[in-house]
Short mmCIF file of C-alpha atoms in Angstrom, two decimals:
data_model
loop_
_atom_site.label_atom_id
_atom_site.label_comp_id
_atom_site.label_asym_id
_atom_site.label_seq_id
_atom_site.Cartn_x
_atom_site.Cartn_y
_atom_site.Cartn_z
CA MET A 24 193.09 -115.40 101.14
CA ASN A 25 195.53 -118.27 100.64
CA PRO A 26 199.01 -116.94 101.53
CA ILE A 27 200.58 -118.35 98.36
CA ILE A 28 197.93 -116.84 96.10
CA GLU A 29 198.10 -113.56 98.03
CA LYS A 30 201.89 -113.35 97.62
CA LEU A 31 201.62 -114.05 93.90
CA ALA A 32 198.79 -111.53 93.49
CA ARG A 33 200.68 -108.83 95.36
CA GLU A 34 203.82 -109.47 93.31
CA HIS A 35 201.79 -109.15 90.09
CA ALA A 36 200.16 -105.99 91.41
CA ALA A 37 203.45 -104.39 92.43
CA SER A 38 205.08 -105.31 89.13
CA PHE A 39 202.13 -103.98 87.15
CA ARG A 40 202.11 -100.70 89.07
CA ARG A 41 205.87 -100.21 88.73
CA ASN A 42 205.90 -101.02 85.00
CA PHE A 43 202.73 -99.00 84.24
CA LEU A 44 203.93 -95.88 86.01
CA GLU A 45 207.69 -95.97 85.78
CA LEU A 46 209.13 -98.42 83.22
CA SER A 47 206.70 -97.33 80.50
CA ARG A 48 207.94 -93.74 80.85
CA ASP A 49 211.60 -94.81 81.06
CA LEU A 50 211.17 -96.64 77.76
CA PHE A 51 209.11 -94.13 75.80
CA GLU A 52 209.64 -90.66 77.36
CA ASN A 53 212.37 -88.19 76.53
CA GLY A 54 213.99 -87.41 79.87
CA THR A 55 214.97 -83.91 78.76
CA THR A 56 211.74 -82.66 77.14
CA GLY A 57 209.26 -84.87 78.99
CA LYS A 58 207.59 -85.72 75.67
CA LEU A 59 206.88 -89.22 74.47
CA TYR A 60 208.99 -90.60 71.64
CA HIS A 61 206.00 -92.55 70.30
CA PRO A 62 202.60 -92.08 72.06
CA GLY A 63 201.11 -95.07 70.19
CA GLU A 64 203.83 -97.47 71.37
CA PHE A 65 203.59 -96.02 74.90
CA GLY A 66 199.87 -96.75 75.04
CA GLY A 67 200.31 -100.14 73.39
CA TYR A 68 202.90 -101.15 76.00
CA ARG A 69 200.54 -100.27 78.82
CA GLU A 70 197.75 -102.24 77.15
CA ARG A 71 200.03 -105.28 76.93
CA LEU A 72 200.91 -104.93 80.63
CA LEU A 73 197.26 -105.06 81.60
CA LYS A 74 196.48 -107.95 79.26
CA ARG A 75 199.38 -109.99 80.64
CA MET A 76 198.24 -109.38 84.22
CA LEU A 77 194.62 -110.28 83.47
CA LEU A 78 195.51 -113.51 81.67
CA SER A 79 197.69 -114.57 84.64
CA PHE A 80 194.50 -114.88 86.72
CA LEU A 81 192.16 -116.37 84.08
CA PRO A 82 191.77 -119.90 82.60
CA SER A 83 193.48 -120.63 79.29
CA HIS A 84 190.33 -120.32 77.16
CA PHE A 85 190.31 -116.57 77.86
CA ALA A 86 192.22 -114.34 75.43
CA CYS A 87 192.78 -110.56 75.07
CA SER A 88 193.08 -108.29 72.07
CA GLU A 89 192.25 -104.80 70.86
CA GLY A 90 189.68 -104.29 68.12
CA PHE A 91 185.95 -103.85 67.52
CA VAL A 92 182.88 -105.55 68.93
CA ILE A 93 180.19 -106.24 66.36
CA GLY A 94 176.57 -107.40 66.63
CA HIS A 95 174.44 -109.33 64.19
CA THR A 96 172.22 -106.28 63.60
CA SER A 97 175.12 -103.93 62.64
CA LYS A 98 173.94 -103.57 58.98
CA VAL A 99 170.76 -101.85 60.12
CA ASP A 100 171.81 -100.58 63.54
CA PRO A 101 175.03 -98.56 63.85
CA ALA A 102 174.92 -99.09 67.64
CA SER A 103 175.73 -102.73 67.01
CA ARG A 104 179.30 -101.89 66.15
CA SER A 105 181.63 -100.46 68.75
CA THR A 106 184.41 -97.94 68.28
CA GLN A 107 187.98 -99.13 68.71
CA CYS A 108 188.36 -100.90 72.09
CA ASP A 109 191.71 -101.08 73.91
CA VAL A 110 191.09 -104.43 75.56
CA ILE A 111 188.61 -107.07 74.49
CA VAL A 112 188.47 -110.22 76.62
CA TYR A 113 187.01 -113.06 74.54
CA ASP A 114 186.79 -116.80 74.38
CA GLU A 115 189.67 -118.26 72.39
CA ASN A 116 187.76 -121.45 71.51
CA GLU A 117 184.36 -119.90 70.65
CA THR A 118 185.43 -116.83 68.65
CA PRO A 119 186.00 -116.84 64.86
CA LYS A 120 189.17 -115.16 63.54
CA LEU A 121 187.53 -112.21 61.79
CA GLU A 122 190.08 -109.67 60.56
CA THR A 123 190.76 -107.29 57.67
CA GLY A 124 193.92 -107.09 55.58
CA ASP A 125 195.60 -104.81 58.17
CA LEU A 126 194.83 -107.40 60.87
CA ARG A 127 192.28 -105.34 62.79
CA ARG A 128 190.17 -107.77 64.68
CA PHE A 129 186.39 -107.92 64.87
CA PHE A 130 184.73 -109.82 67.70
CA PRO A 131 181.09 -110.96 67.69
CA VAL A 132 179.34 -109.66 70.78
CA GLU A 133 178.11 -113.16 71.68
CA THR A 134 181.63 -114.48 72.49
CA VAL A 135 182.98 -111.40 74.35
CA TYR A 136 183.41 -111.60 78.11
CA GLY A 137 184.67 -108.09 78.77
CA VAL A 138 185.76 -104.75 77.29
CA GLY A 139 188.20 -102.29 78.88
CA GLU A 140 189.71 -98.88 78.18
CA ILE A 141 193.28 -97.96 79.10
CA LYS A 142 194.15 -94.30 79.67
CA SER A 143 197.01 -92.23 81.09
CA VAL A 144 195.87 -89.03 82.80
CA VAL A 145 192.11 -88.65 82.37
CA GLU A 146 190.44 -85.24 82.56
CA ALA A 147 187.03 -85.16 84.26
CA LYS A 148 185.17 -84.55 80.98
CA ARG A 149 187.03 -87.27 79.15
CA PHE A 150 186.41 -89.54 82.13
CA GLU A 151 182.64 -89.33 81.69
CA GLU A 152 182.97 -89.77 77.92
CA THR A 153 184.91 -92.99 78.46
CA LEU A 154 182.27 -94.31 80.86
CA ASP A 155 179.61 -93.48 78.27
CA LYS A 156 181.56 -95.42 75.64
CA LEU A 157 181.66 -98.47 77.93
CA SER A 158 177.92 -98.12 78.52
CA LYS A 159 177.27 -98.21 74.78
CA VAL A 160 179.30 -101.41 74.45
CA LYS A 161 177.17 -102.98 77.15
CA ARG A 162 173.96 -101.99 75.36
CA MET A 163 174.99 -104.16 72.42
CA ARG A 164 173.88 -107.16 74.50
CA VAL A 165 170.38 -105.80 75.25
CA ASP A 166 168.83 -107.50 72.20
CA PRO A 167 168.88 -111.30 72.56
CA PRO A 168 171.47 -113.15 70.49
CA PRO A 169 170.25 -115.44 67.67
CA ILE A 170 170.82 -118.41 69.96
CA VAL A 171 169.92 -117.39 73.54
CA TYR A 172 171.22 -120.49 75.30
CA PRO A 173 174.67 -119.70 76.82
CA THR A 174 177.66 -122.00 76.30
CA LYS A 175 179.92 -120.87 79.22
CA PRO A 176 180.59 -120.83 82.11
CA THR A 177 179.06 -124.13 83.21
CA HIS A 178 177.63 -122.99 86.52
CA MET A 179 175.96 -119.98 84.89
CA VAL A 180 174.62 -122.14 82.06
CA MET A 181 172.96 -124.31 84.68
CA GLN A 182 171.48 -121.21 86.33
CA PHE A 183 170.11 -120.04 82.96
CA PHE A 184 168.40 -123.34 82.28
CA GLN A 185 166.92 -123.41 85.79
CA LEU A 186 165.37 -120.02 85.12
CA HIS A 187 164.28 -121.17 81.67
CA GLN A 188 162.60 -124.25 83.20
CA ALA A 189 160.80 -122.09 85.76
CA PHE A 190 159.15 -120.15 82.92
CA VAL A 191 158.27 -123.44 81.16
CA ASP A 192 156.66 -124.65 84.40
CA GLU A 193 154.58 -121.46 84.42
CA GLY A 194 153.09 -122.51 81.07
CA PHE A 195 155.27 -120.68 78.52
CA ASP A 196 156.51 -122.60 75.49
CA ARG A 197 160.24 -123.31 75.43
CA ARG A 198 161.15 -120.65 72.85
CA ALA A 199 159.27 -117.92 74.72
CA ALA A 200 160.75 -119.10 78.04
CA ALA A 201 164.27 -118.82 76.62
CA ARG A 202 163.63 -115.24 75.51
CA MET A 203 162.27 -114.42 78.96
CA ALA A 204 165.26 -115.96 80.73
CA TYR A 205 167.54 -113.71 78.71
CA ASP A 206 167.41 -110.27 80.37
CA VAL A 207 170.64 -108.34 80.88
CA PHE A 208 168.89 -105.77 83.11
CA GLU A 209 167.80 -108.42 85.63
CA HIS A 210 170.71 -110.83 85.19
CA PRO A 211 173.97 -108.84 84.87
CA ALA A 212 176.14 -111.92 84.30
CA GLN A 213 174.50 -112.19 80.89
CA ASN A 214 176.11 -108.87 79.92
CA ILE A 215 179.66 -107.82 79.00
CA VAL A 216 181.97 -106.81 81.87
CA THR A 217 183.29 -103.27 81.27
CA PHE A 218 186.18 -101.50 83.02
CA LEU A 219 188.51 -98.52 82.90
CA VAL A 220 192.19 -98.57 83.93
CA CYS A 221 194.18 -95.35 84.05
CA GLU A 222 197.26 -93.79 85.62
CA ARG A 223 195.31 -91.09 87.42
CA ILE A 224 192.24 -88.87 87.14
CA GLU A 225 192.62 -85.08 86.86
CA PHE A 226 189.95 -83.97 89.33
CA ASN A 227 188.30 -80.56 89.50
CA GLY A 228 188.68 -78.52 92.71
CA GLY A 229 188.80 -80.69 95.84
CA ASP A 230 187.34 -83.78 94.17
CA ASN A 231 188.56 -87.32 94.66
CA LEU A 232 187.43 -90.63 93.17
CA SER A 233 184.65 -91.05 95.77
CA SER A 234 183.11 -87.58 95.39
CA LEU A 235 183.41 -87.69 91.58
CA MET A 236 181.56 -91.00 91.34
CA LYS A 237 178.85 -89.89 93.77
CA ARG A 238 178.23 -86.81 91.67
CA ILE A 239 178.12 -88.74 88.39
CA VAL A 240 175.73 -91.29 89.82
CA SER A 241 173.39 -88.75 91.39
CA ALA A 242 173.30 -86.60 88.22
CA SER A 243 172.57 -89.51 85.87
CA PRO A 244 169.15 -89.54 84.22
CA GLY A 245 166.98 -92.61 83.97
CA GLY A 246 166.06 -95.40 86.32
CA ASP A 247 167.35 -98.82 87.28
CA GLU A 248 167.68 -100.05 83.71
CA GLN A 249 169.99 -97.16 82.83
CA PHE A 250 171.97 -97.86 85.96
CA ALA A 251 172.36 -101.52 84.91
CA MET A 252 174.25 -100.37 81.82
CA ARG A 253 176.99 -98.71 83.87
CA HIS A 254 180.62 -99.82 83.87
CA ASN A 255 181.59 -102.61 86.30
CA MET A 256 184.80 -101.18 87.72
CA ILE A 257 187.42 -98.43 87.55
CA LEU A 258 191.09 -98.74 88.53
CA SER A 259 193.10 -95.54 88.84
CA ILE A 260 196.67 -96.55 89.78
CA GLU A 261 197.26 -93.35 91.77
CA ASP A 262 193.72 -92.66 93.04
CA GLY A 263 192.08 -95.99 93.90
CA TYR A 264 189.55 -98.56 92.77
CA GLN A 265 185.78 -98.25 92.32
CA SER A 266 183.18 -101.01 92.18
CA TYR A 267 179.82 -101.36 93.97
CA PHE A 268 178.13 -102.76 97.09
CA HIS A 269 174.66 -103.97 98.03
CA GLY A 270 172.77 -105.04 101.09
CA HIS A 271 174.80 -104.43 104.25
CA GLY A 272 178.04 -103.49 102.46
CA ILE A 273 178.39 -106.68 100.46
CA PRO A 274 180.89 -106.04 97.58
CA THR A 275 179.71 -106.62 94.01
CA THR A 276 181.00 -105.76 90.53
CA TYR A 277 177.50 -105.15 89.22
CA PRO A 278 175.81 -101.73 89.24
CA ARG A 279 172.38 -103.35 89.70
CA VAL A 280 171.70 -106.66 91.49
CA LEU A 281 168.95 -108.61 93.21
CA ASN A 282 168.34 -107.13 96.67
CA GLU A 283 167.13 -110.02 98.81
CA LYS A 284 165.57 -107.68 101.37
CA LEU A 285 163.52 -105.87 98.74
CA GLY A 286 162.86 -108.99 96.68
CA MET A 287 163.70 -107.15 93.52
CA SER A 288 166.68 -105.90 91.52
CA ALA A 289 167.85 -102.46 92.51
CA ALA A 290 170.70 -100.04 91.97
CA THR A 291 173.74 -100.62 94.17
CA GLY A 292 175.98 -98.22 96.11
CA VAL A 293 179.44 -97.05 95.10
CA ARG A 294 182.39 -98.86 96.73
CA ILE A 295 185.89 -97.22 96.88
CA VAL A 296 189.23 -98.79 97.79
CA ASP A 297 191.77 -96.02 98.19
CA ALA A 298 195.21 -96.33 96.63
CA ASN A 299 198.01 -97.33 99.06
CA ASP A 300 201.53 -98.69 99.09
CA ARG A 301 200.27 -102.24 99.68
CA ASN A 302 198.41 -102.00 96.32
CA ASP A 303 195.17 -103.07 97.95
CA HIS A 304 193.25 -101.20 95.25
CA ILE A 305 194.98 -103.22 92.50
CA ILE A 306 194.43 -106.47 94.45
CA ALA A 307 190.74 -105.62 94.77
CA PHE A 308 190.54 -104.97 91.02
CA LEU A 309 192.29 -108.27 90.18
CA GLY A 310 190.01 -110.29 92.41
CA ASP A 311 186.85 -108.60 91.23
CA ILE A 312 187.61 -108.71 87.50
CA ALA A 313 188.67 -112.36 87.61
CA SER A 314 185.38 -113.18 89.39
CA ALA A 315 183.24 -111.06 87.07
CA LEU A 316 184.83 -112.39 83.87
CA GLY A 317 184.57 -115.93 85.29
CA ASN A 318 180.82 -115.49 85.77
CA ALA A 319 180.15 -113.67 82.50
CA MET A 320 178.08 -115.69 80.04
CA ILE A 321 178.89 -116.09 76.35
CA PHE A 322 176.63 -117.38 73.61
CA PRO A 323 177.07 -119.36 70.38
CA PHE A 324 178.35 -117.50 67.37
CA ASN A 325 175.93 -118.06 64.48
CA VAL A 326 177.56 -116.91 61.26
CA SER A 327 174.31 -117.01 59.25
CA SER A 328 172.79 -114.30 61.42
CA TYR A 329 175.56 -111.93 60.34
CA ILE A 330 175.15 -112.55 56.62
CA ASN A 331 172.21 -111.57 54.40
CA VAL A 332 171.48 -114.05 51.63
CA GLU A 333 168.74 -113.56 49.09
CA ALA A 334 166.96 -116.80 48.19
CA THR A 335 163.86 -118.05 46.44
CA ASN A 336 161.75 -120.67 48.16
CA ILE A 337 160.00 -123.16 45.92
CA GLY A 338 157.08 -125.05 47.42
CA TRP A 339 155.69 -128.41 46.41
#
């Protein structure tokens, strides 16, 4: 790592940890009773801390907000509308300003890079519920968007068109080839990046982050496609950081990737960076999420696909 970038990253990590754990409580907690003056403001402050840190490591066309993710099939499919999301990372230039009178924002799934949940102390049961919520957000991208050709990032757009051309060369027409090139199970960069950030996890018995994740993964039903819909990363300030690895310990943010040795996509292993005073777990999270969001594809927003219009066609 470049020493200047590393120093800046570690300063951001230390500041984030200090403010998330200490300053937030100093501002919003009653020192006598231990109760929060205003839980909503306390949570909102922590969300702003994370958004500010994320945007410090992302290009200017990235933006963060809270709100709802919506899909073009939401009128007929309730699964195409998310519940309230704490952090939505979206493209500032590609996303329409959709909001209600009380300024709650709605973000089309096509222009969303990532979705995150921010928690304080997470009980084991609530922990799994949160991961399930993130999985449901990811599933909103399973159906192809109305326009399947991505607009960003440039290097991933090129990769998509190379794959598209390979299908054309095999004899498929261009429309069919485009639909075949879009596959969030085989190409995880086409999907939304999902993550959880919390203060700490309330483990059962002698559990820690590593044993909890191993148990959750081993107990999960379904095959590789279900595994592909898992969260990308978890950061617990006091416990550590969780992502994945493949091959011979190669780090990845994706729960399912192409295994060169097998010649096919396969589930990856769980990677843990324990919490320490150097904030290596926060540094790992910062590097991974910046990389994952930087590789995540977005697609054109097509307003007509979200609106039903009755019309009469007259032939001649």
